[in-house]
PDB file of C-alpha atoms and ligand atoms in Angstrom:
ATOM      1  CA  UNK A   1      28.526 196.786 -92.686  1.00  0.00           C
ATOM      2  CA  UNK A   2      26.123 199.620 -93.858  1.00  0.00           C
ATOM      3  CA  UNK A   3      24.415 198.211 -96.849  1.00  0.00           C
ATOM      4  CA  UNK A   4      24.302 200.575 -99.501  1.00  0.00           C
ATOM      5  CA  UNK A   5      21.898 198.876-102.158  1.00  0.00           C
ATOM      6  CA  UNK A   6      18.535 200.141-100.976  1.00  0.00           C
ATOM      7  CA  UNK A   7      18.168 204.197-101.574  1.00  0.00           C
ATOM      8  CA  UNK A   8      17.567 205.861 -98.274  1.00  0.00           C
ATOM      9  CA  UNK A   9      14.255 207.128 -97.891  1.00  0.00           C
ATOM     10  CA  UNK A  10      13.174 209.926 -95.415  1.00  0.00           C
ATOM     11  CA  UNK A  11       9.348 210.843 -95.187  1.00  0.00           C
ATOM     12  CA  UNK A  12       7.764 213.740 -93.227  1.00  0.00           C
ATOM     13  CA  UNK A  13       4.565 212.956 -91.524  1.00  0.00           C
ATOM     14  CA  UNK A  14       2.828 216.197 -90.856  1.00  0.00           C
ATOM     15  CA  UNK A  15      -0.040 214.393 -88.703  1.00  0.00           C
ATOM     16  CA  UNK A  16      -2.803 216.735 -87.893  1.00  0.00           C
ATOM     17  CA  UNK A  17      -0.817 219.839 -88.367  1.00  0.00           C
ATOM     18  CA  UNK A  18      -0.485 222.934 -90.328  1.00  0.00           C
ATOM     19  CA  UNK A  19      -2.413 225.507 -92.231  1.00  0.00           C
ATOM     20  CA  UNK A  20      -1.785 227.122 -96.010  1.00  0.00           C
ATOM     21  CA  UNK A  21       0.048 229.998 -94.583  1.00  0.00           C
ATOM     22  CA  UNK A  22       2.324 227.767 -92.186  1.00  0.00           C
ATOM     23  CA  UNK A  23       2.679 224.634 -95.191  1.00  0.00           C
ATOM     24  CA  UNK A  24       3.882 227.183 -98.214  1.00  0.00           C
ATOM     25  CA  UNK A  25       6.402 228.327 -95.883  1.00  0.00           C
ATOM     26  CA  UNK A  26       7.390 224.728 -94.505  1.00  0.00           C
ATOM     27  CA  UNK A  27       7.466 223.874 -98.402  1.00  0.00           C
ATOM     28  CA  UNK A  28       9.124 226.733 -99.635  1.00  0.00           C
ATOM     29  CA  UNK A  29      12.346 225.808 -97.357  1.00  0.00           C
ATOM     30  CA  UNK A  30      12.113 222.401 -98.307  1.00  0.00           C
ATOM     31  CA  UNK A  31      12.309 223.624-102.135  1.00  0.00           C
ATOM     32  CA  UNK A  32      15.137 225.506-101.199  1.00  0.00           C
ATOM     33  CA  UNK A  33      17.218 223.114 -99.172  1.00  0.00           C
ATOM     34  CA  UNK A  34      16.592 220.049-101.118  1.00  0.00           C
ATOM     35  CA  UNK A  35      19.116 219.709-103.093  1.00  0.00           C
ATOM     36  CA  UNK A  36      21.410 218.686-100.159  1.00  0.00           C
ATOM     37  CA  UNK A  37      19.922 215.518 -99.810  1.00  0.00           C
ATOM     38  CA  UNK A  38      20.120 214.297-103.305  1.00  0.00           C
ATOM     39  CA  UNK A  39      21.447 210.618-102.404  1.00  0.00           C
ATOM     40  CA  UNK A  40      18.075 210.560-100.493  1.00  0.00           C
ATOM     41  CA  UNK A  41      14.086 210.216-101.902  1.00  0.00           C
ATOM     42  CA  UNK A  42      12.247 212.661 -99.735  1.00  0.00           C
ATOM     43  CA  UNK A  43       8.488 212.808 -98.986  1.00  0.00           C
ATOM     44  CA  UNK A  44       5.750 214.592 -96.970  1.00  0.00           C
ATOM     45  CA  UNK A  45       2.738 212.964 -95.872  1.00  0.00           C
ATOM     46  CA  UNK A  46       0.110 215.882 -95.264  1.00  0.00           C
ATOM     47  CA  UNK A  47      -3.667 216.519 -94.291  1.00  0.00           C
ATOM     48  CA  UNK A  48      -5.758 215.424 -96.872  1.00  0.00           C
ATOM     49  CA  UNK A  49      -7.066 219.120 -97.431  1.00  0.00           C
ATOM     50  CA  UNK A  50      -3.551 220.055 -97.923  1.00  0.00           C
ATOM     51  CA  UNK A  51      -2.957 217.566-101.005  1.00  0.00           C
ATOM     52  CA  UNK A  52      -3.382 220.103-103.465  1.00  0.00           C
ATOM     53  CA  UNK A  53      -1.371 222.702-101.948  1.00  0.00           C
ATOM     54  CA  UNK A  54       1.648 220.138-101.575  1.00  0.00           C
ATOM     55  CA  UNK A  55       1.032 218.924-104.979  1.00  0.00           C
ATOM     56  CA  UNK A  56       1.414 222.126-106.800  1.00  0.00           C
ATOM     57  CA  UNK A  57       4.056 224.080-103.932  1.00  0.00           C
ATOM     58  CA  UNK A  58       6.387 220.989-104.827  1.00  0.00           C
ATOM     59  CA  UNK A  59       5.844 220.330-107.986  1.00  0.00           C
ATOM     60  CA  UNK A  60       9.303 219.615-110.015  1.00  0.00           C
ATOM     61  CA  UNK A  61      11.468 219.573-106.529  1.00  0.00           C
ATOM     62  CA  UNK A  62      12.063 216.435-106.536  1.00  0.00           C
ATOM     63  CA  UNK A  63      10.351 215.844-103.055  1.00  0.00           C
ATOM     64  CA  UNK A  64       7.022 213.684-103.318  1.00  0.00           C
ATOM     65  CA  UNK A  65       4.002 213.264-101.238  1.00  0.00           C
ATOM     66  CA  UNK A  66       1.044 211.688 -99.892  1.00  0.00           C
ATOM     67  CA  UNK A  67      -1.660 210.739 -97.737  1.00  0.00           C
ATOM     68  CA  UNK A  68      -1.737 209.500 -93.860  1.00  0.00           C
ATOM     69  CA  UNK A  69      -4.575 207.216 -94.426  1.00  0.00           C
ATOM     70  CA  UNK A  70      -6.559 205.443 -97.110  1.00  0.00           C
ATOM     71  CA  UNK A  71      -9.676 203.493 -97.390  1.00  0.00           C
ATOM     72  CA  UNK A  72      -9.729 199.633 -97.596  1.00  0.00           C
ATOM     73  CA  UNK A  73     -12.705 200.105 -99.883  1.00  0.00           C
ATOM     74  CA  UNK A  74     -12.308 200.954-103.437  1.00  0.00           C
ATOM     75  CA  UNK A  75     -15.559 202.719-103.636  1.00  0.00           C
ATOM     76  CA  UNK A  76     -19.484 203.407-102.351  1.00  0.00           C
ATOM     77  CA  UNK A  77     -21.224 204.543 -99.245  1.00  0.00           C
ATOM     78  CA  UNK A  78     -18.348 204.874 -97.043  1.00  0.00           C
ATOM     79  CA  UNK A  79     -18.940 208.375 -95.799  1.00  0.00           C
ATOM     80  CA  UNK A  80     -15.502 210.553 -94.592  1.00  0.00           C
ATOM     81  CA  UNK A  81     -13.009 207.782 -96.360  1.00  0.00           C
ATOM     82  CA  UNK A  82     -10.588 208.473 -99.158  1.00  0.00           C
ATOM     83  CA  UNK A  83      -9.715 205.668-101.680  1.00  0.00           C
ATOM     84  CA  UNK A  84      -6.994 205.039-102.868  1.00  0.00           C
ATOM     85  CA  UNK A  85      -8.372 205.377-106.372  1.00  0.00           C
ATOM     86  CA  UNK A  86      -9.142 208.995-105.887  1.00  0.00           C
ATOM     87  CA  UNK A  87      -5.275 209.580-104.286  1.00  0.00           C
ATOM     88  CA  UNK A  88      -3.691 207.938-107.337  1.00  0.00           C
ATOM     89  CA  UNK A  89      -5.602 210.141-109.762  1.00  0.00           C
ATOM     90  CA  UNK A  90      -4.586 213.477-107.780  1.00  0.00           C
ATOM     91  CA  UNK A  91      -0.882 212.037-108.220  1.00  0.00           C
ATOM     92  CA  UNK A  92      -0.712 210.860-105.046  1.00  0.00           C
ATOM     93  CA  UNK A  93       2.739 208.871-104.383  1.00  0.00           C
ATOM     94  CA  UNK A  94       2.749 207.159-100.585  1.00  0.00           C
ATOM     95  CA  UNK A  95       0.080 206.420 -98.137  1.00  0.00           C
ATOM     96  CA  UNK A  96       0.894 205.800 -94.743  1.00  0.00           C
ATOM     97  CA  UNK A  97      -1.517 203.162 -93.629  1.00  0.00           C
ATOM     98  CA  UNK A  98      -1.519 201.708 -89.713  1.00  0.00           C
ATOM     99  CA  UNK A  99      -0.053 204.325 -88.130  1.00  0.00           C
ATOM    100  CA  UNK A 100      -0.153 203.578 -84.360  1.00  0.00           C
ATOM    101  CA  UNK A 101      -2.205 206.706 -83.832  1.00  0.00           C
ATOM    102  CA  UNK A 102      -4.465 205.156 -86.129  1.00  0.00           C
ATOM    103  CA  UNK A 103      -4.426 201.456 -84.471  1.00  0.00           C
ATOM    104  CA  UNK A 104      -4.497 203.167 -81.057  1.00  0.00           C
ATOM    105  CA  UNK A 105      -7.517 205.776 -81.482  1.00  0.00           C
ATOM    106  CA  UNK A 106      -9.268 204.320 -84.285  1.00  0.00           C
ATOM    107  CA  UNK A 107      -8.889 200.332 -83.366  1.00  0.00           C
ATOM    108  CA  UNK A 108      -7.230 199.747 -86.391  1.00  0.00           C
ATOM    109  CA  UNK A 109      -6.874 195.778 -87.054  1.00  0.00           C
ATOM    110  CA  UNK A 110      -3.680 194.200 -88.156  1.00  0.00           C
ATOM    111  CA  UNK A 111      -5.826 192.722 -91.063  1.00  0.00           C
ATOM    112  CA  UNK A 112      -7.544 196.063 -91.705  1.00  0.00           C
ATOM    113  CA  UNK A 113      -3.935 197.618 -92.335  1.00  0.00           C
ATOM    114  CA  UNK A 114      -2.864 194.690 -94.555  1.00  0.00           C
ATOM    115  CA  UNK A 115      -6.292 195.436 -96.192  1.00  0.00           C
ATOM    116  CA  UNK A 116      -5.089 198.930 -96.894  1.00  0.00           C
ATOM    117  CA  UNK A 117      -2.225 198.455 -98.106  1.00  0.00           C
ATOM    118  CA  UNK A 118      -3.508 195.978-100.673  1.00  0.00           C
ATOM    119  CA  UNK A 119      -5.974 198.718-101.714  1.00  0.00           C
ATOM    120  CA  UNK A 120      -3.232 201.429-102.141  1.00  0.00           C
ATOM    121  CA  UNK A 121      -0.844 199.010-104.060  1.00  0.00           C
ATOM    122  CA  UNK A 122      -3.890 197.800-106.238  1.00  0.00           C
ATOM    123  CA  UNK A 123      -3.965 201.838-107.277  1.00  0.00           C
ATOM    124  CA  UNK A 124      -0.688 202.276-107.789  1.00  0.00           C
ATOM    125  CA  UNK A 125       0.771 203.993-105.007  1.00  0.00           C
ATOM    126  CA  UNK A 126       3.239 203.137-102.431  1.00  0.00           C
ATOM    127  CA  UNK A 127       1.857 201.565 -98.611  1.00  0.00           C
ATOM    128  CA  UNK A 128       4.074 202.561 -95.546  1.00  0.00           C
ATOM    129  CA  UNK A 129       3.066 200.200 -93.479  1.00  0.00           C
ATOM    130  CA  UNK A 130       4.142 201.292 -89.554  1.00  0.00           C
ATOM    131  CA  UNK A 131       4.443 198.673 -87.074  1.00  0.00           C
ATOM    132  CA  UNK A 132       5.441 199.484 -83.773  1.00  0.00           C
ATOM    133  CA  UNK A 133       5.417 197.904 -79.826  1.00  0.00           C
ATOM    134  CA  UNK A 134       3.583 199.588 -76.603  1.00  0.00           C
ATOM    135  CA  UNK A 135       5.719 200.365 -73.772  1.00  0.00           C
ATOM    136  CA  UNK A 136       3.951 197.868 -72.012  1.00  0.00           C
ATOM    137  CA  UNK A 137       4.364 195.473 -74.575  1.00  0.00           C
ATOM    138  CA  UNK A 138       8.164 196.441 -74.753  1.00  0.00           C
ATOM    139  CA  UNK A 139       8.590 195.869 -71.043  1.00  0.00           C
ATOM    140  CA  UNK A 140       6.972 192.751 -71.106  1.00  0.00           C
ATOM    141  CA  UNK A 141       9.278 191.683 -73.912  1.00  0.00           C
ATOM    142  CA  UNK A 142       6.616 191.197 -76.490  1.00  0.00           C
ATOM    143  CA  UNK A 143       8.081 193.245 -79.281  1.00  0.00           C
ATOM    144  CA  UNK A 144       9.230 190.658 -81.647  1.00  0.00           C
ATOM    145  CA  UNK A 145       6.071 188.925 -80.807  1.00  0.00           C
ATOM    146  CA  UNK A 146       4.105 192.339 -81.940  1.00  0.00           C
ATOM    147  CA  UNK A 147       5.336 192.803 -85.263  1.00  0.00           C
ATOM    148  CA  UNK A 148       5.754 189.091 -86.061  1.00  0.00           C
ATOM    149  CA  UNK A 149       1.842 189.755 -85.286  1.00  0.00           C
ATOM    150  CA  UNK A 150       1.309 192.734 -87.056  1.00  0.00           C
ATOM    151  CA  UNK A 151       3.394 192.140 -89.890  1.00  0.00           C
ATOM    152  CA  UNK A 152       1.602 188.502 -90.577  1.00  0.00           C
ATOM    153  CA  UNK A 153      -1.205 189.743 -92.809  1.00  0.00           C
ATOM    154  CA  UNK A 154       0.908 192.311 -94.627  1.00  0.00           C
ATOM    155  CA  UNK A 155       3.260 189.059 -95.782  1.00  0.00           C
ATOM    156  CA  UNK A 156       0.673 187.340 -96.386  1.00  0.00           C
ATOM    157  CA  UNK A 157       0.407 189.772 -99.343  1.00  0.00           C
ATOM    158  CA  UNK A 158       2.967 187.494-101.189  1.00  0.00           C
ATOM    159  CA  UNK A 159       6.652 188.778-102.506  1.00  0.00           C
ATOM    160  CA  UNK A 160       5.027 190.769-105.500  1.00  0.00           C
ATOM    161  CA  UNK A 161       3.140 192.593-103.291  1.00  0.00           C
ATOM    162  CA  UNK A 162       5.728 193.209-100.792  1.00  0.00           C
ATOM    163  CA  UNK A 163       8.194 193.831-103.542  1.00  0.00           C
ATOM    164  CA  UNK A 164       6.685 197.342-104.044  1.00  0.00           C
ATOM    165  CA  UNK A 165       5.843 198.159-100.296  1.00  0.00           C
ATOM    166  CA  UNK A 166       7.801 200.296 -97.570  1.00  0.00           C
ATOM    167  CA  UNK A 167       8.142 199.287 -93.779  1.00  0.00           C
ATOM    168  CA  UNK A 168       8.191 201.481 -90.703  1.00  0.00           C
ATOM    169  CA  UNK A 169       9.267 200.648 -87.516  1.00  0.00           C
ATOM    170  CA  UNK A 170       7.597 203.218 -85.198  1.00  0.00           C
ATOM    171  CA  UNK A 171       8.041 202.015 -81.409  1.00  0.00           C
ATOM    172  CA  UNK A 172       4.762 203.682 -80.592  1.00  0.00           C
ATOM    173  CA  UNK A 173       7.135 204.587 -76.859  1.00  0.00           C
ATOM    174  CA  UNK A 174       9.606 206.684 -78.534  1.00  0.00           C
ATOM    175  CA  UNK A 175       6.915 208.523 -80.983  1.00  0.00           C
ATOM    176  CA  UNK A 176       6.620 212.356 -79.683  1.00  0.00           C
ATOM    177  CA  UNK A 177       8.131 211.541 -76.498  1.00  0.00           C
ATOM    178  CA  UNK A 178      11.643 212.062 -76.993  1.00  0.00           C
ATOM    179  CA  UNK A 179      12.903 209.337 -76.175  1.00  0.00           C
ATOM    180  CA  UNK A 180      14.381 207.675 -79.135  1.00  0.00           C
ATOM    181  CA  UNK A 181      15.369 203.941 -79.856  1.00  0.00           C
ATOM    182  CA  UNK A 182      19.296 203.730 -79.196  1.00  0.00           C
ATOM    183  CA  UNK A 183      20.254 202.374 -82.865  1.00  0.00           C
ATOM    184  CA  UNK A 184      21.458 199.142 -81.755  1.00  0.00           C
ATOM    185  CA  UNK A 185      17.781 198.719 -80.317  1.00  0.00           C
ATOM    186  CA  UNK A 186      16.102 199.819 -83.719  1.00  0.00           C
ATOM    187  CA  UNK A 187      18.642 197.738 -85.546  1.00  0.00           C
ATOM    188  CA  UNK A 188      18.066 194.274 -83.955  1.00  0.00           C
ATOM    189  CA  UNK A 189      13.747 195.082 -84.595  1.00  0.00           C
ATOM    190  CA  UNK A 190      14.811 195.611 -88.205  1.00  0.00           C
ATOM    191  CA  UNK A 191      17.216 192.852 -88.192  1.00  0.00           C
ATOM    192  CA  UNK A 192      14.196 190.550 -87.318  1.00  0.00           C
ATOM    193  CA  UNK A 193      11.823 192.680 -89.984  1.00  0.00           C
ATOM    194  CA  UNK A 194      14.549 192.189 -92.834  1.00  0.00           C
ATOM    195  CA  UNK A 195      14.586 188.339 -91.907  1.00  0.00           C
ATOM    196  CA  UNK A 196      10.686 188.110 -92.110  1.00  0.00           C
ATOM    197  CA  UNK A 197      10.690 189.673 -95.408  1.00  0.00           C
ATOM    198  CA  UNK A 198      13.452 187.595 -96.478  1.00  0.00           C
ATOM    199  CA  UNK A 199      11.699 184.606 -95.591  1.00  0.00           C
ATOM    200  CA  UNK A 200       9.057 185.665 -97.769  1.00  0.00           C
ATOM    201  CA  UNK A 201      11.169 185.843-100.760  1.00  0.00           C
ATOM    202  CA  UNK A 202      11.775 189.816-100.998  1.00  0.00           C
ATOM    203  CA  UNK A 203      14.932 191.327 -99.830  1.00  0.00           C
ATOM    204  CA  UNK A 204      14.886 194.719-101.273  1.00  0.00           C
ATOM    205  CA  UNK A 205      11.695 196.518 -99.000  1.00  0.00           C
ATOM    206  CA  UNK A 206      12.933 199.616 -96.888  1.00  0.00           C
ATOM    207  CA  UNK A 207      12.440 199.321 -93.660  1.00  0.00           C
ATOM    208  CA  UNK A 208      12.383 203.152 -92.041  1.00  0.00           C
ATOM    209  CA  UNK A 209      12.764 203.673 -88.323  1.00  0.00           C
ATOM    210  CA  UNK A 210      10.490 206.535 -86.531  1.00  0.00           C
ATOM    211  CA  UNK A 211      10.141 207.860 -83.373  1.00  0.00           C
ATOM    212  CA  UNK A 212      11.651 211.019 -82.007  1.00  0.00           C
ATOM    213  CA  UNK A 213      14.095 210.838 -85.093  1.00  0.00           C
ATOM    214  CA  UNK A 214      15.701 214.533 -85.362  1.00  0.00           C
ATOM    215  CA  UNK A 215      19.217 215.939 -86.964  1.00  0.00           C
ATOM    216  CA  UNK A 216      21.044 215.044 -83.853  1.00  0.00           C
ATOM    217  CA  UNK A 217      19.925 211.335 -84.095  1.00  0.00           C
ATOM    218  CA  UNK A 218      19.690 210.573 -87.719  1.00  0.00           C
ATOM    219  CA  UNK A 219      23.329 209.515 -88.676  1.00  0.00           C
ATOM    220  CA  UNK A 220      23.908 207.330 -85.630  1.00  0.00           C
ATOM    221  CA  UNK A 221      20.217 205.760 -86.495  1.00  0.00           C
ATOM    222  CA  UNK A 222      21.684 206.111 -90.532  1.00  0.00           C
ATOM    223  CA  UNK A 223      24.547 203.822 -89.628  1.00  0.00           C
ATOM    224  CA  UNK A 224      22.527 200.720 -89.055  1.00  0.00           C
ATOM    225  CA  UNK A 225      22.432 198.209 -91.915  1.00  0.00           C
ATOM    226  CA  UNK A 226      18.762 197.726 -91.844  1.00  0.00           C
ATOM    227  CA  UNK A 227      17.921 201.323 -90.999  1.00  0.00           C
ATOM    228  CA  UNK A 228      16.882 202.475 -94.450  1.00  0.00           C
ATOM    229  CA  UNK A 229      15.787 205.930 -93.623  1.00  0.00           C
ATOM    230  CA  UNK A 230      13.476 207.336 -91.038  1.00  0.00           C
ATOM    231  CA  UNK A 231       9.407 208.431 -90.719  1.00  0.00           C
ATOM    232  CA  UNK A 232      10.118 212.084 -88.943  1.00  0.00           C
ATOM    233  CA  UNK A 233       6.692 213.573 -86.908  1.00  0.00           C
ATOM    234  CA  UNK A 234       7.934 216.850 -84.913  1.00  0.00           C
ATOM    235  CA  UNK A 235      10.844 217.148 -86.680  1.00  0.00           C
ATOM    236  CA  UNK A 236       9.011 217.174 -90.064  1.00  0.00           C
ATOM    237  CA  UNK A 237       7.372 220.574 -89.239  1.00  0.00           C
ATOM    238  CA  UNK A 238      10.712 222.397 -89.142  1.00  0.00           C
ATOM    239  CA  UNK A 239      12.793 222.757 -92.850  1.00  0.00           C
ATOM    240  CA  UNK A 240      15.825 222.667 -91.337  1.00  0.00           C
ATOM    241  CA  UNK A 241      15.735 220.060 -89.160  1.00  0.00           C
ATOM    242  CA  UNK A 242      14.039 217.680 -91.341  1.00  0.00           C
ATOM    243  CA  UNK A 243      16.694 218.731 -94.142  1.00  0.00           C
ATOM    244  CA  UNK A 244      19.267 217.861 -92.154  1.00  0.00           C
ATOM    245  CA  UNK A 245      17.819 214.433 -91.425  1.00  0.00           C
ATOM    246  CA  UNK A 246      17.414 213.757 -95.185  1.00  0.00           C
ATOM    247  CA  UNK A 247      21.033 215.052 -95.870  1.00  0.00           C
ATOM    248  CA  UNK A 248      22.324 212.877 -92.349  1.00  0.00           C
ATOM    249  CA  UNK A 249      25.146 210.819 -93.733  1.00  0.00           C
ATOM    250  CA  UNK A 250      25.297 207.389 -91.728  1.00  0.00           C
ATOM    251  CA  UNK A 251      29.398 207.131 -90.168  1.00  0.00           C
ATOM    252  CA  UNK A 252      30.916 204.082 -91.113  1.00  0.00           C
TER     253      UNK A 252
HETATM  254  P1  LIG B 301       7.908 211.987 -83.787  1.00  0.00           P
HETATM  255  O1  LIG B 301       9.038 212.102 -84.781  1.00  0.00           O
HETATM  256  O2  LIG B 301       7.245 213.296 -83.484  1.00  0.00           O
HETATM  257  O3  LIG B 301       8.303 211.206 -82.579  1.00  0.00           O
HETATM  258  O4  LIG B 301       6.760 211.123 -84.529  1.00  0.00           O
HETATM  259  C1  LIG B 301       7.095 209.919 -85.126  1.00  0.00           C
HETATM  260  C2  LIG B 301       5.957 209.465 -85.942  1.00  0.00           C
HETATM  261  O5  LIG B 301       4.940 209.051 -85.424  1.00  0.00           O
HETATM  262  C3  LIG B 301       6.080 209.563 -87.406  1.00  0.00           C
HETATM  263  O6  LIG B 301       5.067 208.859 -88.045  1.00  0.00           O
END
C-alpha cells in the first residue's frame, strides 16, 4: 500500500552545470510550472556561485534550494570549503552531502559524510545524505552490505538527528547511464533503509530514489511505499521534464 504520511519530495541536482543565462531560464519555467506539483516540496541543488541567483530568481515560488556539498568544519583555514554556517545565513535550505561523485572522485569517507551532515544539521539546514552501490558491488551482491555500511555512521547520529535528515538512494550504476532501478529493485533497498531507520527509533525520514529518474519513470518509481520522491540529475536541467516528475502521481 502506498503510504501517504510522508510529503513527497523531489530535488533537482544541477551538478556542475549551467550558467546565469541558461539557470534564469531553467528557473523561470520552474516558476511558471510549479504550481502543478503542489502536493510535492520541490528543490534545486545548484553551483555554489549560482546560490544567489537561485535565491533571488525563486524567491516566493514555493520551490527551495541548496548546496551540493558542505564542509565538515565549522570554520578556519580550510581553503575552497563552504560551511554550513555561511549556507544557513544566505538562506540556504538542503545540502546534499556524499554524493557518489563526491565519494568516488574526492574519496569521500562514510564517516566524513556522517560528519557533514552533523555539521549542516548543527546550522540548521537539511542533509541529503546519498547512499548508493557500485555495479561491481551490485553484481557481487553487496548492496545491502553497502549501505548497511554507509548508512552506519549517519545512524549513529541518534533519532533526533535523523529525525530532521533526508535519505537518497542513488545506485551509483543507474546515475547518468540510463539505466534505471526497476521499482521493485529500488523498493526492496528502501525497504531495508526504512527498517534501519526504524530500528533506530525514527520512522518518518524520506528516503528519495535517484538515478536516471525522468517523467516516463517517476510514477511507476512514485508507486513504491518507501519511494518518497526522487534526486533528478539530467532530468533536472530541463523544466518540463523535471515538472512533470514533481507533478508524477504514483498509480495505486
Ligand atoms: P541522473 O538523474 O542524471 O541519472 O543523476 C542522478 C543523480 O546523481 C542525482 O543526484
Amino acid at each position: 500500500m502506498v503510504n501517504h504520511s510522508r510529503k513527497r519530495l523531489v530535488i533537482g541536482n544541477w551538478k556542475m552545470h549551467g550558467d546565469t543565462v541558461f539557470n534564469s531560464e531553467l528557473l523561470a519555467g520552474l516558476r511558471s510550472g510549479i504550481a502543478d506539483a503542489s502536493n510535492c516540496d520541490v528543490a534545486v541543488c545548484v553551483p555554489f556561485p549560482y546560490l544567489y541567483q537561485v535565491r533571488s530568481l525563486l524567491e516566493g515560488s514555493g520551490v527551495s534550494w541548496g548546496a551540493q556539498d558542505v564542509s565538515r568544519h565549522e570554520k578556519g583555514a580550510y581553503t575552497g570549503e563552504v560551511s554550513a554556517g555561511m549556507l544557513a545565513d544566505f538562506g540556504c535550505r538542503w545540502a546534499l552531502v556524499g554524493h557518489s561523485e563526491r565519494r568516488s572522485y574526492h574519496g569521500e569517507s562514510d564517516q566524513l559524510v556522517a560528519d557533514k551532515a552533523a555539521a549542516a544539521l548543527a546550522a540548521g539546514i537539511t542533509p541529503v545524505v546519498c547512499v548508493g552501490e557500485t555495479l561491481q558491488e551490485q553484481e557481487a551482491g553487496q548492496t545491502h552490505a553497502v549501505i548497511e555500511r554507509q548508512l552506519a555512521p549517519v545512524l549513529a547520529l541518534g533519532a533526533d538527528s535523523l529525525a530532521k535528515l533526508v535519505i537518497a538512494y542513488e545506485p551509483v550504476w543507474a546515475i547518468g547511464t540510463g539505466k534505471t532501478a526497476t521499482p521493485e529493485q529500488a523498493q526492496e533497498v528502501h525497504a531495508a533503509i526504512r527498517r534501519q531507520l526504524n530500528a533506530a527509533g525514527v520512522g518518518q525520514v524520506r528516503v528519495l530514489y535517484g538515478g536516471s529518474v525522468k517523467a516516463s519513470n517517476a510514477a511507476s518509481l512514485f508507486t513504491m511505499p518507501d519511494i518518497d520522491g526522487a534526486l533528478v540529475g539530467g532530468a533536472a536541467l530541463v523544466a518540463s521534464e523535471f515538472l512533470s516528475i514533481a507533478a508524477a502521481q504514483a498509480s495505486e
